[in-house]
XYZ file of C-alpha atoms in Angstrom:
745
model
C -10.189 -54.829 21.210
C -8.090 -55.976 18.375
C -4.310 -56.696 18.383
C -2.278 -56.716 15.249
C 1.352 -57.751 14.949
C 2.915 -55.853 12.099
C 6.475 -55.278 11.120
C 5.866 -53.503 7.855
C 4.646 -50.422 9.724
C 7.447 -50.549 12.262
C 8.707 -46.997 12.999
C 12.415 -46.464 13.171
C 12.537 -44.482 16.511
C 10.494 -43.312 19.399
C 9.831 -40.066 17.526
C 8.158 -41.914 14.739
C 6.147 -43.873 17.220
C 4.673 -40.613 18.396
C 3.825 -39.456 14.867
C 2.336 -42.802 14.125
C 0.085 -42.498 17.065
C -1.084 -39.017 16.072
C -1.712 -40.203 12.478
C -4.052 -42.920 13.560
C -5.749 -40.686 16.043
C -6.797 -38.747 12.968
C -8.526 -41.864 11.787
C -10.794 -41.754 14.806
C -9.137 -44.680 16.618
C -6.865 -44.868 19.535
C -3.602 -46.451 18.829
C -1.239 -47.850 21.514
C 2.081 -49.155 20.435
C 4.160 -51.200 22.931
C 7.471 -53.049 22.616
C 7.498 -56.748 23.314
C 11.106 -56.907 24.148
C 13.998 -54.693 25.101
C 15.463 -52.954 21.983
C 19.052 -53.793 21.271
C 21.839 -51.101 21.073
C 22.067 -49.689 17.570
C 24.143 -46.992 16.008
C 21.437 -45.510 13.856
C 17.582 -45.171 14.435
C 16.958 -46.862 11.002
C 18.857 -49.946 12.235
C 16.193 -50.501 14.902
C 14.469 -53.765 14.356
C 11.833 -54.028 17.150
C 8.930 -56.327 17.166
C 5.940 -54.443 18.426
C 2.244 -54.886 19.032
C -0.315 -52.444 17.713
C -3.384 -52.346 19.805
C -6.299 -50.444 18.165
C -9.087 -49.510 20.516
C -12.097 -48.422 18.536
C -14.573 -45.987 20.204
C -17.922 -47.181 21.154
C -20.785 -46.795 18.716
C -22.443 -44.106 20.815
C -19.265 -42.038 21.035
C -18.794 -42.232 17.300
C -22.341 -41.168 16.524
C -22.664 -37.554 15.571
C -25.794 -35.700 14.523
C -25.817 -35.619 10.683
C -28.255 -32.546 10.997
C -25.175 -30.474 11.838
C -23.898 -30.707 8.230
C -27.430 -30.113 7.012
C -27.617 -27.010 9.051
C -24.363 -25.741 7.370
C -25.870 -26.625 4.041
C -28.965 -24.590 4.818
C -26.686 -21.729 5.796
C -24.768 -21.907 2.572
C -27.923 -21.919 0.588
C -29.328 -19.032 2.500
C -26.270 -16.909 1.903
C -26.006 -18.049 -1.805
C -29.538 -16.803 -2.535
C -28.467 -13.257 -2.014
C -25.462 -13.659 -4.286
C -22.906 -13.086 -1.498
C -20.316 -15.683 -0.814
C -18.289 -16.080 2.416
C -20.569 -13.733 4.335
C -19.982 -15.931 7.331
C -16.892 -18.195 7.695
C -18.764 -21.538 7.488
C -17.164 -24.955 8.104
C -16.478 -26.688 4.828
C -14.046 -29.135 3.188
C -12.038 -27.367 0.398
C -10.410 -29.573 -2.182
C -7.013 -28.337 -3.534
C -4.392 -29.954 -5.611
C -2.284 -29.544 -8.878
C -4.022 -29.889 -12.196
C -4.770 -33.587 -13.126
C -3.856 -34.721 -9.679
C -7.174 -36.608 -9.424
C -9.372 -34.197 -7.557
C -12.418 -34.714 -9.640
C -11.997 -38.474 -9.633
C -11.869 -38.554 -5.785
C -15.099 -36.563 -5.669
C -16.855 -38.867 -8.246
C -15.768 -41.873 -6.183
C -17.091 -40.357 -3.047
C -20.428 -39.664 -4.770
C -20.394 -42.888 -6.836
C -21.448 -41.253 -9.990
C -19.834 -39.638 -13.094
C -21.037 -36.169 -13.040
C -17.913 -33.823 -13.286
C -16.557 -32.501 -16.593
C -13.451 -34.074 -17.896
C -10.763 -33.162 -20.366
C -7.361 -31.670 -20.734
C -6.153 -28.528 -19.196
C -8.195 -26.689 -16.686
C -11.563 -28.455 -16.371
C -12.750 -27.017 -13.029
C -12.882 -23.259 -13.742
C -15.386 -22.232 -11.040
C -15.643 -23.422 -7.443
C -18.208 -26.177 -7.061
C -19.948 -26.301 -3.789
C -20.977 -29.956 -3.506
C -23.516 -30.881 -0.863
C -24.063 -34.640 -0.460
C -27.225 -35.521 1.475
C -27.881 -39.044 2.572
C -31.537 -40.080 2.197
C -33.041 -43.240 3.561
C -35.038 -45.319 1.156
C -38.363 -46.800 2.356
C -39.327 -50.393 1.471
C -42.080 -49.049 -0.776
C -39.402 -47.430 -3.033
C -37.504 -50.577 -3.559
C -38.204 -53.041 -6.435
C -39.604 -56.537 -6.127
C -36.202 -57.963 -5.372
C -35.538 -55.343 -2.611
C -33.221 -53.402 -4.913
C -33.480 -50.049 -6.560
C -34.531 -50.113 -10.119
C -32.079 -48.537 -12.479
C -32.211 -47.744 -16.257
C -29.620 -48.810 -18.825
C -27.397 -45.892 -17.927
C -27.443 -46.691 -14.216
C -29.720 -43.777 -13.283
C -32.638 -44.314 -10.878
C -35.329 -42.229 -9.193
C -33.735 -42.309 -5.842
C -30.623 -40.354 -6.741
C -30.714 -36.891 -8.190
C -29.018 -33.587 -8.250
C -30.275 -30.068 -7.760
C -28.728 -26.728 -8.654
C -29.246 -23.653 -6.528
C -29.586 -21.505 -9.577
C -32.333 -23.787 -10.932
C -34.677 -24.243 -7.873
C -37.193 -27.040 -8.051
C -35.554 -28.756 -10.994
C -34.301 -32.277 -10.364
C -31.684 -33.999 -12.546
C -31.948 -37.694 -12.399
C -29.527 -38.155 -15.357
C -26.083 -37.266 -14.046
C -24.807 -36.684 -17.606
C -27.251 -33.778 -17.500
C -25.613 -32.575 -14.357
C -22.255 -32.519 -16.134
C -23.680 -30.579 -19.074
C -25.314 -28.026 -16.718
C -22.012 -27.573 -14.866
C -20.270 -26.867 -18.208
C -22.982 -24.590 -19.384
C -23.116 -22.464 -16.105
C -19.339 -22.300 -16.118
C -19.191 -20.858 -19.633
C -21.900 -18.463 -18.780
C -19.504 -16.803 -16.296
C -16.143 -17.483 -17.854
C -16.828 -17.827 -21.564
C -14.990 -20.461 -23.717
C -11.468 -18.990 -23.370
C -10.531 -21.199 -20.473
C -10.763 -18.391 -18.003
C -11.760 -18.721 -14.440
C -14.337 -17.193 -12.019
C -14.628 -17.039 -8.228
C -18.477 -17.279 -8.397
C -19.207 -20.740 -7.076
C -21.828 -23.196 -8.493
C -23.927 -24.885 -5.893
C -24.888 -28.465 -6.422
C -26.791 -30.722 -4.122
C -26.880 -34.502 -4.617
C -29.446 -36.741 -2.861
C -28.536 -40.378 -2.665
C -28.813 -43.332 -0.221
C -25.183 -44.230 -1.087
C -23.488 -41.073 0.182
C -22.703 -39.785 3.539
C -23.908 -36.360 4.353
C -20.971 -34.082 3.421
C -20.081 -30.672 1.985
C -17.064 -30.204 -0.155
C -15.833 -27.362 -2.273
C -14.037 -28.396 -5.521
C -11.607 -25.668 -6.520
C -9.693 -25.211 -9.760
C -6.352 -27.085 -10.039
C -3.097 -25.244 -9.693
C -1.267 -24.622 -12.974
C 2.095 -23.241 -13.928
C 2.086 -22.346 -17.604
C -0.916 -20.762 -19.429
C -2.092 -22.569 -22.475
C -4.435 -21.671 -25.321
C -6.305 -18.447 -24.680
C -5.680 -18.549 -20.954
C -4.618 -15.215 -19.437
C -0.882 -14.720 -18.798
C -1.507 -14.532 -15.012
C -3.595 -17.584 -14.742
C -1.331 -19.096 -12.033
C -1.726 -15.947 -9.893
C -5.577 -15.858 -10.502
C -5.958 -19.539 -9.388
C -3.636 -19.028 -6.434
C -5.560 -16.065 -5.155
C -8.948 -17.930 -5.602
C -7.590 -20.865 -3.620
C -6.193 -18.740 -0.812
C -9.449 -16.948 -0.534
C -11.129 -20.245 0.374
C -8.459 -22.035 2.374
C -7.216 -19.088 4.419
C -10.401 -19.021 6.547
C -9.913 -20.748 9.908
C -13.092 -22.781 9.535
C -11.914 -24.380 6.242
C -10.732 -27.906 6.258
C -8.224 -28.550 3.525
C -8.329 -31.703 1.460
C -4.982 -31.770 -0.161
C -5.036 -34.206 -3.161
C -1.497 -35.481 -4.204
C -0.439 -38.065 -6.737
C 1.332 -40.870 -4.934
C 3.693 -41.563 -7.868
C 5.306 -38.180 -7.526
C 7.512 -36.665 -4.845
C 5.414 -35.446 -1.991
C 7.809 -32.622 -1.228
C 6.887 -31.265 -4.813
C 3.155 -31.315 -4.173
C 1.667 -27.909 -5.153
C -1.567 -28.615 -3.123
C 0.277 -29.581 0.003
C 2.695 -26.657 -0.375
C -0.218 -24.120 -0.683
C -1.936 -25.808 2.394
C 1.188 -25.502 4.471
C 1.304 -21.671 3.736
C -2.045 -21.216 5.557
C -1.910 -24.183 7.922
C 1.877 -24.545 8.651
C 1.355 -27.064 11.534
C -1.088 -29.239 9.520
C -3.858 -29.058 12.087
C -6.643 -28.694 9.583
C -5.107 -30.464 6.514
C -6.141 -33.953 5.291
C -3.893 -35.543 2.720
C -5.273 -37.814 -0.020
C -2.808 -40.002 -1.991
C -4.134 -40.857 -5.522
C -2.662 -43.184 -8.059
C -1.180 -45.452 -5.543
C -1.565 -48.334 -8.028
C 0.607 -46.592 -10.543
C 3.675 -46.491 -8.224
C 6.822 -48.284 -9.228
C 6.998 -51.938 -8.095
C 8.613 -52.249 -4.610
C 7.618 -48.828 -3.633
C 4.742 -47.705 -1.375
C 3.438 -44.831 0.659
C 3.799 -46.414 4.048
C 6.310 -43.765 5.306
C 3.820 -41.028 4.169
C 0.984 -42.715 6.045
C 3.096 -43.078 9.136
C 3.743 -39.347 9.189
C 7.542 -39.782 8.512
C 7.820 -37.540 5.441
C 5.326 -34.476 6.048
C 3.133 -35.085 9.031
C -0.467 -33.960 9.109
C -2.628 -33.938 12.290
C -5.527 -35.445 10.354
C -3.257 -37.899 8.519
C -3.320 -39.301 4.927
C -5.651 -41.701 3.134
C -4.648 -43.523 0.078
C -7.146 -44.142 -2.695
C -7.238 -45.521 -6.233
C -9.107 -43.756 -9.051
C -10.133 -45.016 -12.382
C -7.632 -44.425 -15.102
C -8.406 -43.030 -18.542
C -8.541 -46.532 -19.859
C -11.123 -47.530 -17.315
C -13.198 -44.470 -18.161
C -13.074 -45.137 -21.898
C -14.057 -48.751 -21.146
C -17.055 -47.338 -19.187
C -15.963 -49.071 -16.027
C -18.454 -48.133 -13.362
C -17.422 -46.428 -10.184
C -18.960 -49.274 -8.174
C -16.798 -51.761 -9.790
C -13.902 -49.395 -9.420
C -14.504 -49.222 -5.722
C -14.557 -53.021 -5.489
C -11.244 -53.217 -7.356
C -9.828 -50.554 -4.929
C -10.804 -52.560 -1.920
C -9.382 -55.773 -3.424
C -6.143 -53.938 -4.167
C -5.597 -52.693 -0.644
C -6.627 -55.991 0.801
C -4.153 -57.942 -1.321
C -1.205 -55.565 -1.327
C 1.504 -56.690 0.996
C 2.223 -53.176 2.308
C -1.420 -52.199 2.999
C -3.301 -55.393 3.628
C -3.011 -55.142 7.457
C -4.404 -51.570 7.386
C -6.837 -51.987 4.459
C -9.737 -50.838 6.563
C -7.980 -47.383 6.725
C -7.462 -47.086 3.029
C -9.748 -46.357 0.208
C -12.534 -44.011 -0.823
C -15.218 -45.347 1.569
C -13.006 -44.841 4.569
C -12.095 -41.352 3.198
C -15.816 -40.433 3.083
C -16.426 -41.655 6.626
C -13.366 -39.856 7.848
C -14.467 -36.544 6.109
C -17.980 -36.928 7.454
C -16.815 -37.456 11.027
C -14.182 -34.530 10.936
C -16.708 -32.178 9.459
C -19.351 -32.922 11.979
C -16.840 -32.515 14.847
C -15.651 -29.282 13.257
C -19.234 -27.915 12.943
C -20.046 -28.798 16.465
C -16.958 -26.979 17.811
C -17.517 -23.839 15.674
C -21.311 -23.521 15.837
C -21.445 -21.219 18.865
C -18.905 -18.812 16.998
C -21.090 -18.956 13.951
C -24.155 -17.924 15.907
C -22.232 -14.926 17.291
C -21.022 -13.887 13.881
C -24.539 -14.202 12.365
C -25.889 -11.981 15.067
C -23.219 -9.419 14.611
C -23.639 -9.279 10.888
C -27.396 -9.028 11.202
C -27.078 -5.985 13.571
C -24.707 -4.444 11.094
C -26.973 -4.745 8.088
C -30.078 -3.767 10.024
C -28.393 -0.629 11.114
C -27.286 0.203 7.587
C -30.845 -0.520 6.282
C -32.224 1.863 8.878
C -29.734 4.545 7.709
C -30.908 4.077 4.160
C -34.428 4.527 5.158
C -37.558 3.022 3.779
C -38.852 3.541 0.249
C -40.404 7.087 -0.053
C -44.003 6.862 1.104
C -46.147 9.934 1.674
C -46.215 13.557 1.004
C -42.942 14.634 -0.674
C -43.540 18.299 0.268
C -43.450 17.361 3.992
C -40.423 15.311 3.510
C -38.490 18.216 1.932
C -39.786 20.649 4.543
C -38.515 18.304 7.328
C -35.213 17.982 5.668
C -34.777 21.726 5.436
C -35.787 22.361 9.028
C -33.541 19.653 10.286
C -30.663 20.993 8.303
C -31.068 24.601 9.565
C -31.418 23.253 13.118
C -28.206 21.304 12.771
C -26.489 24.253 11.288
C -27.268 26.501 14.183
C -26.296 23.839 16.813
C -22.955 23.202 15.127
C -22.147 27.014 15.129
C -23.279 27.397 18.754
C -21.345 24.274 19.839
C -24.416 22.435 21.044
C -24.243 19.391 18.865
C -24.728 16.074 20.516
C -21.879 14.662 18.314
C -19.048 16.941 19.541
C -15.571 15.496 18.587
C -12.920 14.885 21.158
C -10.311 14.744 18.485
C -10.443 17.932 16.596
C -12.067 21.444 16.583
C -15.192 21.726 14.493
C -17.976 24.113 13.718
C -18.065 27.323 15.648
C -14.694 26.504 17.455
C -12.940 26.664 14.040
C -14.528 30.144 13.400
C -13.226 31.300 16.829
C -9.858 29.975 15.944
C -9.850 32.003 12.813
C -10.736 35.245 14.677
C -8.504 34.865 17.648
C -5.552 33.098 16.259
C -5.112 33.411 12.536
C -6.514 36.950 11.970
C -5.350 38.431 15.408
C -1.813 36.994 14.887
C -1.722 38.152 11.146
C -2.646 41.704 12.012
C -0.215 41.795 14.952
C 2.613 40.707 12.758
C 2.393 43.598 10.412
C 5.145 46.056 11.088
C 4.467 49.655 9.874
C 8.172 49.966 9.029
C 8.440 46.908 6.849
C 7.933 48.987 3.720
C 9.181 52.537 4.887
C 12.718 53.360 5.932
C 14.148 56.299 7.893
C 15.311 58.120 4.805
C 11.753 57.823 3.328
C 10.340 59.328 6.561
C 12.839 62.299 6.236
C 11.858 62.765 2.624
C 8.146 62.829 3.539
C 8.977 65.371 6.416
C 10.602 67.805 3.994
C 7.887 67.181 1.251
C 5.094 67.918 3.779
C 6.755 71.289 4.631
C 6.104 72.567 1.169
C 8.139 75.675 -0.091
C 8.546 77.106 3.428
C 10.721 74.757 5.530
C 9.162 74.229 9.005
C 10.796 74.936 12.146
C 9.019 72.063 13.937
C 8.125 68.517 13.135
C 5.257 68.393 10.700
C 1.977 66.780 11.702
C 1.101 66.291 7.983
C 4.054 63.904 7.492
C 2.798 61.770 10.491
C -0.753 61.515 9.096
C 0.508 60.727 5.496
C 2.642 57.888 6.779
C 0.162 56.482 9.325
C -2.726 56.378 6.766
C -0.581 54.562 4.267
C 0.114 51.864 7.005
C -3.603 51.666 7.956
C -4.501 50.748 4.403
C -2.204 47.722 4.700
C -4.612 46.268 7.208
C -7.431 45.926 4.599
C -5.951 42.773 2.931
C -5.709 40.562 6.089
C -9.193 41.760 7.093
C -10.711 40.745 3.772
C -8.857 37.434 3.878
C -10.396 36.797 7.293
C -13.758 37.106 5.565
C -12.699 34.439 2.976
C -11.498 32.171 5.772
C -14.840 32.335 7.412
C -16.626 31.618 4.041
C -14.350 28.500 3.853
C -15.372 27.466 7.391
C -19.110 27.801 6.581
C -18.644 25.732 3.472
C -16.888 23.191 5.647
C -19.935 22.994 7.927
C -22.181 22.655 4.970
C -20.037 19.656 3.698
C -20.178 18.047 7.059
C -23.928 18.354 7.213
C -24.343 16.946 3.639
C -22.586 13.740 4.611
C -25.636 12.605 6.453
C -27.359 9.407 5.173
C -30.532 11.396 3.936
C -28.379 13.248 1.499
C -26.545 10.175 0.274
C -30.023 8.784 -0.453
C -31.016 11.792 -2.500
C -28.133 12.978 -4.605
C -30.161 15.656 -6.457
C -31.268 17.123 -3.237
C -27.784 17.098 -1.865
C -26.552 18.868 -5.063
C -29.215 21.483 -4.834
C -28.637 22.077 -1.154
C -24.949 22.719 -1.786
C -25.599 25.048 -4.764
C -28.195 27.061 -2.863
C -26.345 27.361 0.425
C -23.010 28.231 -1.273
C -24.830 30.821 -3.327
C -26.295 32.281 -0.177
C -22.872 32.517 1.543
C -21.553 34.371 -1.488
C -24.395 36.833 -1.301
C -23.515 37.543 2.302
C -19.873 38.073 1.360
C -20.395 41.307 -0.530
C -21.938 43.280 2.287
C -19.530 41.816 4.650
C -16.524 42.849 2.521
C -17.943 46.298 2.147
C -18.393 46.772 5.870
C -14.820 45.481 6.613
C -13.412 47.739 3.982
C -15.292 50.736 5.336
C -14.042 50.054 8.836
C -10.439 50.121 7.646
C -11.233 53.264 5.668
C -12.806 54.991 8.835
C -9.576 54.359 10.617
C -7.624 55.995 7.895
C -10.144 58.789 7.364
C -9.818 60.423 10.714
C -6.611 60.278 12.873
C -7.711 60.777 16.348
C -4.658 62.290 18.073
C -6.593 62.775 21.290
C -7.117 59.025 21.723
C -6.297 58.298 25.410
C -3.834 55.494 24.362
C -1.988 57.672 21.822
C 1.447 58.946 22.670
C 1.535 62.765 22.489
C 4.207 64.691 20.589
C 5.829 66.041 23.755
C 6.051 62.558 25.181
C 7.626 61.234 22.025
C 10.186 64.120 22.018
C 11.113 63.352 25.561
C 11.553 59.697 24.997
C 13.714 60.349 21.941
C 15.849 63.046 23.857
C 16.337 60.515 26.688
C 17.398 57.852 24.393
C 19.829 60.172 22.535
C 21.210 61.804 25.680
C 25.044 61.552 25.941
C 27.000 61.507 29.248
C 28.824 64.911 29.892
C 32.056 65.513 31.714
C 31.768 67.499 35.064
C 34.418 69.859 36.065
C 35.563 68.813 39.543
C 36.347 72.351 40.579
C 33.183 74.175 39.513
C 30.852 71.353 39.230
C 29.657 72.466 35.784
C 29.626 70.360 32.724
C 32.662 70.752 30.352
C 32.381 70.894 26.635
C 35.304 69.477 24.618
C 36.871 71.221 21.669
C 35.639 68.585 19.376
C 32.086 68.860 20.587
C 32.269 72.612 20.379
C 33.560 72.497 16.810
C 30.941 69.937 15.824
C 28.136 72.069 17.275
C 29.399 75.118 15.486
C 29.503 73.154 12.276
C 25.953 71.849 12.652
C 24.685 75.388 13.421
C 26.522 76.805 10.541
C 25.313 74.077 8.097
C 21.719 74.351 9.456
C 21.721 78.160 9.008
C 23.522 78.342 5.806
C 21.704 75.588 3.801
C 18.453 73.963 4.771
C 18.901 71.234 2.060
C 22.442 70.852 2.825
C 22.139 67.105 3.907
C 20.343 66.298 0.510
C 23.622 66.476 -1.409
C 26.948 64.759 -0.987
C 30.214 66.491 -0.437
C 30.047 70.230 -1.310
C 31.979 70.965 -4.559
C 32.269 74.725 -4.736
C 33.025 74.917 -8.430
C 29.946 72.978 -9.131
C 27.757 74.909 -6.801
C 28.960 78.184 -8.374
C 27.596 76.999 -11.754
C 23.971 76.886 -10.255
C 23.003 74.075 -12.394
C 19.160 73.257 -12.420
C 18.049 70.348 -10.096
C 17.903 66.976 -11.647
C 14.589 65.508 -12.835
C 14.580 63.040 -9.821
C 15.861 64.610 -6.599
C 16.739 62.149 -3.948
C 18.064 62.750 -0.364
C 21.415 61.350 0.689
C 21.700 58.492 3.156
C 23.245 60.640 5.776
C 20.961 62.258 8.426
C 21.709 65.226 10.634
C 21.211 65.160 14.361
C 17.982 67.055 13.959
C 16.741 64.779 11.161
C 17.521 61.642 13.304
C 15.563 63.085 16.175
C 12.566 64.031 14.010
C 12.543 60.729 12.385
C 12.588 58.764 15.702
C 9.770 60.984 16.947
C 7.737 60.257 13.897
C 8.383 56.522 14.195
C 7.197 56.582 17.920
C 4.050 58.322 16.918
C 3.294 56.001 14.085
C 3.920 52.898 16.126
C 1.696 54.244 19.011
C -1.311 54.947 16.733
C -0.862 51.994 14.439
C -1.178 49.655 17.523
C -4.331 51.503 18.443
C -5.768 50.866 15.015
C -4.732 47.142 15.027
C -6.399 46.551 18.403
C -9.504 48.267 17.105
C -9.722 46.054 13.945
C -8.948 42.828 15.751
C -11.978 43.622 17.942
C -14.253 45.011 15.293
C -13.675 42.903 12.214
C -14.815 39.677 13.709
C -17.887 41.450 15.018
C -18.669 42.752 11.501
C -18.244 39.304 9.998
C -20.424 37.740 12.619
C -23.115 40.353 12.030
C -23.198 40.323 8.178
C -22.253 36.611 7.536
C -22.649 34.121 10.346
C -25.558 35.698 12.203
C -27.342 36.580 8.953
C -26.835 32.947 7.752
C -28.288 31.463 10.993
C -31.323 33.726 10.772
C -32.075 33.576 7.078
C -30.901 30.113 5.902
C -34.308 28.607 6.407
C -35.975 31.253 4.310
C -33.465 31.011 1.542
C -33.863 27.112 1.318
C -37.543 27.411 1.226
C -37.445 29.860 -1.585
C -35.214 27.751 -3.852
C -36.177 24.188 -2.864
C -39.800 24.212 -1.571
C -41.510 24.505 -5.002
C -44.126 22.118 -6.497
C -42.146 21.496 -9.720
C -38.906 20.761 -7.958
C -39.783 18.576 -4.931
C -40.476 15.513 -6.811
C -37.331 15.810 -8.790
C -35.154 16.416 -5.711
C -36.447 13.238 -3.978
C -35.436 10.861 -6.814
C -33.061 8.336 -5.199
C -29.750 7.413 -6.665
C -29.484 3.978 -8.261
C -26.633 3.146 -5.760
C -28.937 3.706 -2.878
C -31.843 1.747 -4.398
C -29.517 -1.128 -5.152
C -27.853 -1.054 -1.736
C -31.204 -1.046 -0.031
C -32.226 -4.090 -1.991
C -28.910 -5.819 -1.090
C -29.299 -4.945 2.563
C -32.930 -6.206 2.602
C -31.661 -9.545 1.102
C -28.844 -9.684 3.608
C -31.069 -9.019 6.515
C -33.584 -11.599 5.266
C -30.837 -14.167 4.643
C -29.264 -13.566 8.167
C -32.665 -13.769 9.757
C -33.205 -17.097 8.120
C -29.703 -18.148 9.132
C -30.399 -17.002 12.744
C -33.457 -19.198 12.841
C -31.455 -22.173 11.427
C -28.748 -22.039 14.047
C -31.273 -21.346 16.742
C -33.043 -24.591 15.995
C -29.968 -26.636 16.318
């Protein structure tokens, strides 16, 4: 238990007391703030001058101890996924470092490592994410020198600290200047020398007895204006890259901000608040504290009075450019940092919570807690991803091994079997959302074709005046006394021929449905694996369908021609002439006046005169109704008939009756023909096309595909399939390794 009296960190209100408590909870200690006397009445919270006691209760050593192997487990998982060239396959816990350009991110990382190993310069220096894995290794007494110290060369390098790159397995870098050169070389290998950026990370592992086991991801600094050869959208590219890393829920955000600038204008903190608005997984690092104006400090920020963060802030001091040029070592810089905080009046009482060593311990503790909490979820995600890639690998199949002829024969047999089951509706993968296969063919027959034929009206293209003209034309030179049968047959045959087009269109629709079934079958993984085989299947089957269409079209056309060739007027459903006349007479019957005295019908003078006129006109001139008003002078000249002789639009009573009788007979017989074709055309298509395809598809495919010189060519896999199988194999191998890693924890 330790009690500290402090007035410099005095909060201004009870609200600040709460924030202050939360901030220090982020440091891994419990803070209790109690007032030592009753506060006086004040008008504003900032006028509150309250002596108080800060009681810091440190957790026991056993409760603070976490298993460092948790971080090593995540490091192994990162390496396992990086070996297959896929990043972020599983959302692993990691600390991502963000900040504006030249905010001191690289210096913070170098101070944590205790070595100069990162590239330096003006502009964007970090152009690829650097996954930095720090591994603490214990040194045995045998490895120490005679004075119980590690022997170092003139550059400060020793045999107990080294770095390893994942892309250079087995190669150790004891010279940290070589590490910097390799980072630059590997960066330029991906991005070139034009200051471009790349999202492909560089994995670096550093072994040292002076570091805590930790994993950090150094990301490019945020920039506003492109310089030099940088692309115009460099700000957008960097922003998208950073969001890709920090948006993941398992990412802890280390927001680096310069203390000598306004925190509200911090680009790194602003970006962190976009994905973590409540600041639950964001740690603030305040650099350049020693460069602040005299009389200013960051106490309000540390107390959470400006922008509170659940994990708090840590102030640090980095080497300046003058120190770097003077080759000031990081160890000396850390000593100077410690001395600065211990002697500064604003930070001296809390110096143990300031500086790079405390930041490293804090990050180590937070990361281990975070890994421990997320490890069960990671196991579930790894198992789910493993099952997914194993299923995809199974669908891609193994590398072709065995007799190619048997493979092609099995594919043909399976294809034909699937074709028949889809047509018959016996497939095991029947859809509950839409019609497919044979059901669509039935829909074409019973809905599209049936409704299309029923919608054809025999009198769409022929009018009453046309029927009358045909009636007279069919009478020849001797006008008939009764309705002509020839006129009925001429008209009904013309209308029957109109049924040929929808019948042939039905054949085309069924052809399209068969091609649709073919396309559905060719979506199976086996055909994606062999694109040449798929192409040959499609060409052969479509060609087979086309060969079936010609006899089908001929049969359908013959069926329509049969109906027009012979008019069966004795059909039991056909309306006879006498019935038609009776119906027309009944429709045209007019009510008559009955004499009340005699009980006989009376005929008016108008009706009598009209009847006499009709009889007179009918007997005097057979073609009287073909002409307009009679002009006696014109008739007397006996001019020859015009080249084109057309009837007038006025019909006599007899012509009206004959026309209506003909229309009834045409409608009756046309309906008989439509019912016949609706029944017979689907049967013809099924016989010549669908049934023929079901029975002869296997033979057709064997004739075209099962050939010695063709089989090997057809079984050549696509480059996409080969590459995807390799990727899936790597994924499965990596995930199996990851599963073993998490199972051992």
